[in-house]
Structure formats: C-alpha cells, structure tokens
XYZ file of C-alpha atoms in Angstrom:
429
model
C 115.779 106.301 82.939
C 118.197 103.614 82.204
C 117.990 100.971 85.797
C 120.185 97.827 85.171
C 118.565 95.117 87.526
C 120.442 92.387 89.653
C 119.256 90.368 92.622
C 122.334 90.014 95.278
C 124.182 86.605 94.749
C 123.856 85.529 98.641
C 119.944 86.043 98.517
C 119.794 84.490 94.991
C 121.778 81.554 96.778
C 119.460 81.344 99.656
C 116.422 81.860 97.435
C 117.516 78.928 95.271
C 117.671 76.713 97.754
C 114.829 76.962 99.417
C 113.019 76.668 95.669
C 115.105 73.612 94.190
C 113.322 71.396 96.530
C 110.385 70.247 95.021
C 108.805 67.624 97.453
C 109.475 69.720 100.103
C 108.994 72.810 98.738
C 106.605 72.988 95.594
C 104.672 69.620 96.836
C 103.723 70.851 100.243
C 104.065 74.587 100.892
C 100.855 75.307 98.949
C 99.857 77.760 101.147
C 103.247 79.842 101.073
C 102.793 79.998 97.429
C 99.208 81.554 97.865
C 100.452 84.069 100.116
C 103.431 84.925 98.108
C 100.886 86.015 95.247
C 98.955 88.075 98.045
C 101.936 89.615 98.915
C 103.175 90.962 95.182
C 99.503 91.588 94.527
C 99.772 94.024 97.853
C 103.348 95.739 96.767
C 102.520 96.077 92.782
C 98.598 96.355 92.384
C 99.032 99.998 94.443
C 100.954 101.569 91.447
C 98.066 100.211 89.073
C 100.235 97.280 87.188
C 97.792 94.582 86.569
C 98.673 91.740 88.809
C 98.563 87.509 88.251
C 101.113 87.461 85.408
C 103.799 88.757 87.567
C 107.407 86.993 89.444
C 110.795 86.752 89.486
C 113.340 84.494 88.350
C 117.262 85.237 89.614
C 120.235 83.480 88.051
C 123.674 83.349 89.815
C 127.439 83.963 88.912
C 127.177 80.601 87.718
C 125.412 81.262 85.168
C 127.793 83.880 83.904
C 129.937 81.222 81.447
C 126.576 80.426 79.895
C 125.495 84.251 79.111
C 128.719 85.278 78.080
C 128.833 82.250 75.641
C 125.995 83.243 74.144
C 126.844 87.038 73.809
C 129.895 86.006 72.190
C 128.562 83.705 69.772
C 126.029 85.903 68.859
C 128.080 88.826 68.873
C 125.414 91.378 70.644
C 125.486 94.011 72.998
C 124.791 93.817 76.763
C 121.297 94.883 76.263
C 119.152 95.073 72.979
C 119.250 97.204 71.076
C 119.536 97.792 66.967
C 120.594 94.070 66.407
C 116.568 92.464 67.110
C 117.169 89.902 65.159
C 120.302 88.428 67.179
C 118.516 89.762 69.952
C 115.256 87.325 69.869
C 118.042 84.660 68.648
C 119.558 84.505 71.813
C 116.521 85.101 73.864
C 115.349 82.071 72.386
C 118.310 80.335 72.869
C 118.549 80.450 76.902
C 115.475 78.818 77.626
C 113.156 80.595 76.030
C 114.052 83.345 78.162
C 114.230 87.250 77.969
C 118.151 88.061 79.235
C 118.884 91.527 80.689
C 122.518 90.822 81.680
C 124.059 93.238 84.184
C 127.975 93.713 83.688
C 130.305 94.479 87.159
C 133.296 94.736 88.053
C 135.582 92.295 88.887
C 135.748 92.596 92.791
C 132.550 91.922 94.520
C 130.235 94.520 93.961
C 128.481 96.899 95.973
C 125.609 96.891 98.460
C 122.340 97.509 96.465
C 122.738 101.497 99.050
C 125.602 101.943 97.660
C 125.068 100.959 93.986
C 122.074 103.672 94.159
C 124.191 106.335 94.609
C 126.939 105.122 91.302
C 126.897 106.795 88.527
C 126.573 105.599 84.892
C 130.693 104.923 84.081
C 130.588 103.024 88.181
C 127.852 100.580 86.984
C 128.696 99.971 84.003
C 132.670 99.328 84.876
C 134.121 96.132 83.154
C 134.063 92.286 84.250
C 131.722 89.593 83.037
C 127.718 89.450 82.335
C 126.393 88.828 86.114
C 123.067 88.307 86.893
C 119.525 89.292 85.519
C 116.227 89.771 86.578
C 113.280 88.138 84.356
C 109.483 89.393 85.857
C 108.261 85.424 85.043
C 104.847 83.934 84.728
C 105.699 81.604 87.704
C 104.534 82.877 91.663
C 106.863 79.800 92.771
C 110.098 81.625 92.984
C 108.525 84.415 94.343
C 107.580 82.555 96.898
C 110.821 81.399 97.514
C 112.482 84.870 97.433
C 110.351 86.254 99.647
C 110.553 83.282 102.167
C 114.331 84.166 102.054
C 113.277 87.594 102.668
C 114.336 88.977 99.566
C 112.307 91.773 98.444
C 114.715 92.911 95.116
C 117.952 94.960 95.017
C 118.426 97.401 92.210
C 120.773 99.686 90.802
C 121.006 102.851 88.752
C 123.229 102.988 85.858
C 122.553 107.044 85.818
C 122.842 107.397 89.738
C 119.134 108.435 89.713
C 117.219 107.914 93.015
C 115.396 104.770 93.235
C 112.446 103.818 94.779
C 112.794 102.244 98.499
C 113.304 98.207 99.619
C 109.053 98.241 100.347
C 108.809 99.678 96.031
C 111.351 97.207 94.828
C 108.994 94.204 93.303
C 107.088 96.892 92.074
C 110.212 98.642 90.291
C 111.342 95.577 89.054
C 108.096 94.827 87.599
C 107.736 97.988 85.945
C 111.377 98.047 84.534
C 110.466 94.677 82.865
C 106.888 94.518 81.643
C 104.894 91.417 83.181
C 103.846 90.406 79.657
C 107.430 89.868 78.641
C 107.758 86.987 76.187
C 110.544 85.665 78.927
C 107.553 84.829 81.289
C 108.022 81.198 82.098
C 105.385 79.176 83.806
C 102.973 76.276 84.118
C 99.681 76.797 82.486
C 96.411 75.340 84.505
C 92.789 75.615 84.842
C 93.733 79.337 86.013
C 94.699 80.256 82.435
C 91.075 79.518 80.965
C 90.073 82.906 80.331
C 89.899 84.282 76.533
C 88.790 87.668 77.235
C 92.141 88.100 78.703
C 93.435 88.254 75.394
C 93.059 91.144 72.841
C 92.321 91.169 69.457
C 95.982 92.594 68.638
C 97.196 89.747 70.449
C 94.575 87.447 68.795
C 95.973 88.942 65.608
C 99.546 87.813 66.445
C 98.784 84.739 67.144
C 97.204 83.758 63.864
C 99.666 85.637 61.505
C 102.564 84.504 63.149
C 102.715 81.143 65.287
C 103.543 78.147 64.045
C 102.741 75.051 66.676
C 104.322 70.991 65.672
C 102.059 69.339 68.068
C 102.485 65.542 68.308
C 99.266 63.718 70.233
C 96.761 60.633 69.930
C 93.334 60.886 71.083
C 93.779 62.642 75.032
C 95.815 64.824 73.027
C 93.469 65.761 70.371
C 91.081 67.273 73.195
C 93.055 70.801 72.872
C 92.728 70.433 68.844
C 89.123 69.216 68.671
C 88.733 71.726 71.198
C 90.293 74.784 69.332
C 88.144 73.769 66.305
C 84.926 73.951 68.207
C 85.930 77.662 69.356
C 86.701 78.564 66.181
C 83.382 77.464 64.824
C 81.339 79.717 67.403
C 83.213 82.600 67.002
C 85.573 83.068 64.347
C 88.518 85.404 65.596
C 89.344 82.251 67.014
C 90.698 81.468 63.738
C 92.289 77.960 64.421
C 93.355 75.117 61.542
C 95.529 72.296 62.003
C 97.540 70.428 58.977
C 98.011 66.575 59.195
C 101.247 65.841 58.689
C 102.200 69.475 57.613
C 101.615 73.017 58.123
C 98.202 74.039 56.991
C 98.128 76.618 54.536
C 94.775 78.564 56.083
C 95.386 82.497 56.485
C 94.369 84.219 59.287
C 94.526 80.770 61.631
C 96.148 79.750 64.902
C 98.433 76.890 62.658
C 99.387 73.597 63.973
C 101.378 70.834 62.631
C 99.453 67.563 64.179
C 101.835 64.491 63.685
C 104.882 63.590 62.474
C 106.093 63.613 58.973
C 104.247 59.670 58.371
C 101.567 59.403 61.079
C 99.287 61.315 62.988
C 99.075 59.656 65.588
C 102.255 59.783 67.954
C 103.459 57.732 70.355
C 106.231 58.163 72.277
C 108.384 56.214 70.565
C 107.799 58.751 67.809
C 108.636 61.811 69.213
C 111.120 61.762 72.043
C 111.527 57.843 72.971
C 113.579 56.492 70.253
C 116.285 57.513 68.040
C 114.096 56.953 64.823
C 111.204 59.154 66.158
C 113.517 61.506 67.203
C 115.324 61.759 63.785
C 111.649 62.340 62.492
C 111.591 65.180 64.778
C 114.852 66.632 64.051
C 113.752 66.682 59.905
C 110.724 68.536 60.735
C 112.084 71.224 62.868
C 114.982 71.290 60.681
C 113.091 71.390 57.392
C 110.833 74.111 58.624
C 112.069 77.040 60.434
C 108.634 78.889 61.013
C 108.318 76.538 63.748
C 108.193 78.280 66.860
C 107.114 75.565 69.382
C 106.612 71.651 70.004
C 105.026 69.858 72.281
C 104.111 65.905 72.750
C 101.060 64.896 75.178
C 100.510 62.112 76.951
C 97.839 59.269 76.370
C 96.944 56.797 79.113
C 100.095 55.490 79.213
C 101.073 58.295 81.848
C 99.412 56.146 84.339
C 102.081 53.273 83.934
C 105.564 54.819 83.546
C 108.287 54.581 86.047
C 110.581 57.581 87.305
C 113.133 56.089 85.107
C 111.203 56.422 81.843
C 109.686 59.706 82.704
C 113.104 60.935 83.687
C 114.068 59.830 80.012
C 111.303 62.047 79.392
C 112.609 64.901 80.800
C 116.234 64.428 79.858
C 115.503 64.393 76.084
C 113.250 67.395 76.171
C 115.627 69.241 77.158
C 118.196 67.698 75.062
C 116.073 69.204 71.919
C 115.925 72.534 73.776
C 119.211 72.618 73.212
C 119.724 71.236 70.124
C 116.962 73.553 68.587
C 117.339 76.483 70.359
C 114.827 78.772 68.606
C 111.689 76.344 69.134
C 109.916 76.621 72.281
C 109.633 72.582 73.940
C 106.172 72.722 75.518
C 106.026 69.882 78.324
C 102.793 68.181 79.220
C 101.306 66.327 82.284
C 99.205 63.275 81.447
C 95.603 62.839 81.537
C 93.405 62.799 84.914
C 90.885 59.975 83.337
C 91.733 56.952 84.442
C 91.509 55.137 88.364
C 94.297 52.562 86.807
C 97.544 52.959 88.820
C 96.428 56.119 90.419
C 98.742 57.049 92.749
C 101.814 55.968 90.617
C 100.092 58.315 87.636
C 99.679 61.277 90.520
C 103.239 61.105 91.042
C 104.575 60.771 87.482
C 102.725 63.778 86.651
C 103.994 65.646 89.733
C 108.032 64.471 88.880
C 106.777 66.257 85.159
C 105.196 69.223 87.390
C 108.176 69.515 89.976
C 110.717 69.460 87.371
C 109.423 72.101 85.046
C 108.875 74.488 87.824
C 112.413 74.237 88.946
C 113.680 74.409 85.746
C 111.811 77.161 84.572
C 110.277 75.021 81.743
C 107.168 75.472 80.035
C 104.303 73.209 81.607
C 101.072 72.660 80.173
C 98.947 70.638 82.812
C 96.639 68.468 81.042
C 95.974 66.895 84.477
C 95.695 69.666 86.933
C 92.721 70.756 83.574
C 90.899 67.515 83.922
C 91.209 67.588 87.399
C 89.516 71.467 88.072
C 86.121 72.617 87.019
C 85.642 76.528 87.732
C 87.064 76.475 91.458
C 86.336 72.944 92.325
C 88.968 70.234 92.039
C 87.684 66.590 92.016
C 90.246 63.780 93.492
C 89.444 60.381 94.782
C 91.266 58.329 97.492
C 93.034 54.770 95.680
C 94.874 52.929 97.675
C 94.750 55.228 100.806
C 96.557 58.058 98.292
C 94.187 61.353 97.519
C 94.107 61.470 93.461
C 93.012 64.170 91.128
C 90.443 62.662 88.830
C 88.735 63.903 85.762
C 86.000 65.887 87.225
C 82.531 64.893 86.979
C 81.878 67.937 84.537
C 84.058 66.609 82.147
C 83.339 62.489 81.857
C 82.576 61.603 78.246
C 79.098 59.676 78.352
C 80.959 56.890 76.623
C 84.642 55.999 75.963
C 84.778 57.501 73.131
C 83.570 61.198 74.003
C 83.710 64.230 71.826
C 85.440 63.274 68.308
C 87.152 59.975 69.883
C 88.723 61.873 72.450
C 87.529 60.679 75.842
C 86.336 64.091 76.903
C 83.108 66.206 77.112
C 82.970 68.650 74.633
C 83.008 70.975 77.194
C 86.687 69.581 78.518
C 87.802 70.191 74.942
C 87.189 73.678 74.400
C 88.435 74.367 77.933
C 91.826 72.770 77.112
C 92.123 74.940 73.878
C 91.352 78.204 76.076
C 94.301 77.177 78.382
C 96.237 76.484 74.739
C 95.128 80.107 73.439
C 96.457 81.667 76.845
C 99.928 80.119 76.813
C 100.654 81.002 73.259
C 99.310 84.535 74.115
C 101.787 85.125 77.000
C 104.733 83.534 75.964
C 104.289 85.553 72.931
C 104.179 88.345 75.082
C 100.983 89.696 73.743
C 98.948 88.955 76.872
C 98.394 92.956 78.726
C-alpha cells in the first residue's frame, strides 16, 4: 500500500511552538521529554518495531518554496523512485534529511477523516509539495507534538482503510523505517552501545564513509579512542590519514586536519576566512567526503554567545554551501572547573540550537559528564555543572596519548562516534 504522510498545518504550528523554545522548553521540561519516549515506546513497541531510535519531525507550508526549489533543480519526482542518484542528492541537500513530500490541492485540504476515505487521483490532485513526515532520531519533537496533543494524521493515496488516531505514531513509524538515514539527533552517553550495530552495517561503514575531522588533543579522544577498539577487536577496522585520506581497506577512514596542520584551531576551520578557504579546497577537492566535524578544546570554557553564535552561523553556512557533506556539531569538553557556568551554558546555546534546528549534535560534554547511568556535576559559583566524571580523570594532564582522558573515556567517545555514523547511515536496525 502506497500511504502519503502529512501532519495537519495548525498542529504542526502549535507543535512548533511549543518546541522552538529552548530555555523554556528543551532546558527545563526534562521530564516531559522522558515521558514522551514512554509514551511512543507504549503506542509502537505493541506492533513489535524496536523502539529508542524513533520521532517525528513536521515541516510547514513554509517550507514548501524550499522543497519545491529543490525538486525543480534537481528535476525528480515527488517520491523516489528510479532516479537514486538525484534522489540521495537532494536528501542530502535539505539538511541531511530524508524528504517524502506530499502534493495537495490548492484549497485547504481535508480533515485527516476525510482524506482516509480519497482515493488515489483525490490525493494526489495538483498544487505545491506540502508537508512531510521524517520518523527522526530526536524524542524532543515528539515531545512537543504530543504536548500539543498531536498524535499523527495520515492519508491514503489508494483510499485504503487506515489504522485509527491511538495506531497513528505507530503507522507513521512503520511507513518510514526508524533507521532511516533522515534520522536527525544528538548523540550522548545513550549511544555507547556497539552491539547495536551489525556486521552489515559495520561493513558499510568501513567500505563506504569518508569522515574530515578537524580536532587538537580533547578532540583526539574519539580517534585515539577508535584506534584502541580497533586493536582489540578488529571488525572495528578504524585508520585515520594526517592531512589526507588514508588509503587502508576495510577501515572506518578519517581525514584528521586540514590540508597543512593537524592540529586545528578554530581559526582553521570555521573562524576565519583563510581556514575556511582551507576547508572549502578539501571538501571541494575530494568528493568522497561524506561528513565534517570540528571539536572543541578548552577554549569552550571561555567563549561568549557572540562567538559561539559565529559558531553556529557558519556551520550552517557550509551546510549550505556543501550540501552533500554532513556538518557534525560538537559540544566542548566537561574537564575543566575554569569558567564553569559560562562553559555549561555555551555548550547548552550549541545543544539548544541543534535540537531546534534539527542539526546533528555530538555531545562531547554530556560524554564526559555520564558514566553508565551516573552523571557527575559540581556546584561553581552557586550554578550546578556537569564535570568530567571521576571514571574518566586522566591520572595526569596529559592522559591517554596526550589527550586529557582515561583510556577508558576514549574508547567510550569512539563507541558514541561508531553509533552516529551507523544511524545516520541508516544501517543501525
């Protein structure tokens, strides 16, 4: 059965703004984001889908211009379909996302009861791409839908009965598969887990992505990391290239540095026109590129809003300059007590602004912070702090190959790093 999938503009409207409020929303309605897992666990885990990969992201009329755009300039159809090629072009090219869009008509479109009961030539009738429904990696939306008591609205393109308002996450789910390569979300000390990935998936990974990863030392704790995996078990095939991409078959592959140095500041990467031009010749010179990323050193602990907004601006600048690399953001390191609160909250503006922009987030702090299901935080200056945890303190400055982590810390960061890749590859089951 064909089933084109829209959520209905009001509730999208309502949903959105309840979720693009990130001190009042994402800082502080923790728990509402707990129970909006509990409650898609309860409606999909009944019909057997595996749950904790699962959520919804809705996009507006407003988005329309964008979609259509992007059909027309890449000259596909309203749903894949022959044309893959084009296809995973233009998936790429909307943030990394996997677009379903829905076509209507030009007057306001039916109730979701009515829609049901359409046939095929009904919901497929003219007037421009709508809206689509992406099952993300992110509960945060989720919880915002359902806290505007939206529950999912679908339609039939064949008139076929549908399942009821109390099946619809579930429907939705199944229609797009939870693993989709769309799935957009912040990865955490919940994303630790290797047996979660197959050895397809494993496969994949090492025959296929291709990682520019710019870092000093904190950010050599997910390579060093990834190294020491690979050497106790080897399907964790992992090999990084200084300055290029390593030639090693049958490796995870990862460009560390830019095209002079290894070790990168900000200044070369994202935080000045020469560093960016850098940038720009290596993702231009080498299209088997599939994502970049930048991370942090201590200097996350003395930025201001204004620089980290500069931050965020040009990353997502590049997104859409290079529209078929994946930018992975990063929070900074958990390590130091230095300017503690200010670091907290620099990291949360990074945190807050990839959630509501359904960016990619790895959380190098929120990893420091957690070991298994215990988060350490200290109080500085009458503000609660996450810290490094005890668990993971280097016994000297230097730590584990000069990176001011345990060993321990390291490998855990490169089991977060395995996860992402595996699910935004889509590989993940």
């Amino acid at each position: 059965m064909e089933a084109w999938w829209f959520l209905w503009p009001d509730a999208v409207k309502a949903a959105n703004q309840s979720w693009r409020k990130p001190d009042d929303y994402l800082g502080k309605n923790v728990g509402m984001i707990r129970d909006a897992k509990e409650e898609l666990k309860r409606r999909v885990v009944p019909r057997g889908a595996k749950p904790g990969r699962g959520g919804f992201r809705g996009y507006t009329d407003a988005d329309a211009p964008r979609i259509a755009a992007e059909v027309s300039r890449l000259g596909i159809a309203d749903k894949p379909g022959g044309q893959s090629g084009s296809y995973d072009r233009f998936r790429r090219s909307v943030a990394a996302c996997k677009w379903w869009p829905v076509r209507r008509a030009a007057a306001s479109p039916a109730p979701p009861s009515a829609a049901r009961g359409a046939g095929k030539e009904a919901a497929r009738a003219g007037g421009e791409p709508m809206n689509c429904l992406q099952v993300s990696q992110s509960f945060t939306l989720v919880a915002g839908l359902l806290s505007a008591g939206v529950t999912g609205c679908v339609a039939s393109a064949d008139g076929a009965a549908l399942p009821g308002p109390e099946d619809d996450l579930h429907a939705a789910a199944s229609a797009l598969s939870p693993s989709d390569p769309a799935a957009l979300r912040t990865f955490d000390h919940g994303d630790v887990d290797l047996a979660d990935i197959p050895q397809s998936c494993l496969d994949h990974l090492k025959a296929n992505v291709i990682v520019h990863y710019g870092h000093r030392s904190h950010g050599s704790q997910i390579t060093h990391g990834a190294k020491s995996l690979r050497n106790k078990d080897a399907k964790y095939g992992f090999q990084t290239g200084y300055m290029g991409i390593p030639n090693t078959p049958g490796a995870l592959r990862v460009w560390a540095g830019m095209v002079t140095t290894d070790a990168v500041s900000a200044a070369k990467y994202w935080d000045s026109e020469a560093g960016l031009n850098e940038l720009r010749t290596i993702l231009t010179n080498n299209p088997s590129i599939r994502y970049s990323a930048w991370a942090w050193s201590f200097e996350i602990s003395s930025q201001t809003q204004a620089t980290i907004d500069d931050y965020l601006t040009t990353m997502n600048s590049l997104e859409q300059e290079f529209p078929d690399v994946t930018f992975i953001y990063m929070t900074g390191t958990a390590e130091e007590t230095y300017n503690g609160a200010n670091r907290k909250a620099r990291n949360q503006q990074i945190r807050s602004y990839a959630q509501a922009n359904g960016k990619i987030l790895y959380d190098h702090e929120d990893l420091d912070a957690w070991s298994g299901d215990e988060r350490y935080s200290l109080m500085l200056g009458g503000v609660e702090v996450p810290m490094e945890h005890p668990d993971w303190n280097a016994p000297d400055t230097n730590g584990y190959n000069y990176s001011h982590a345990t060993q321990a810390s390291c490998e855990n960061k490169a089991r977060a790093f395995w996860v992402m890749l595996a699910t935004l590859e889509g590989c993940m089951p």
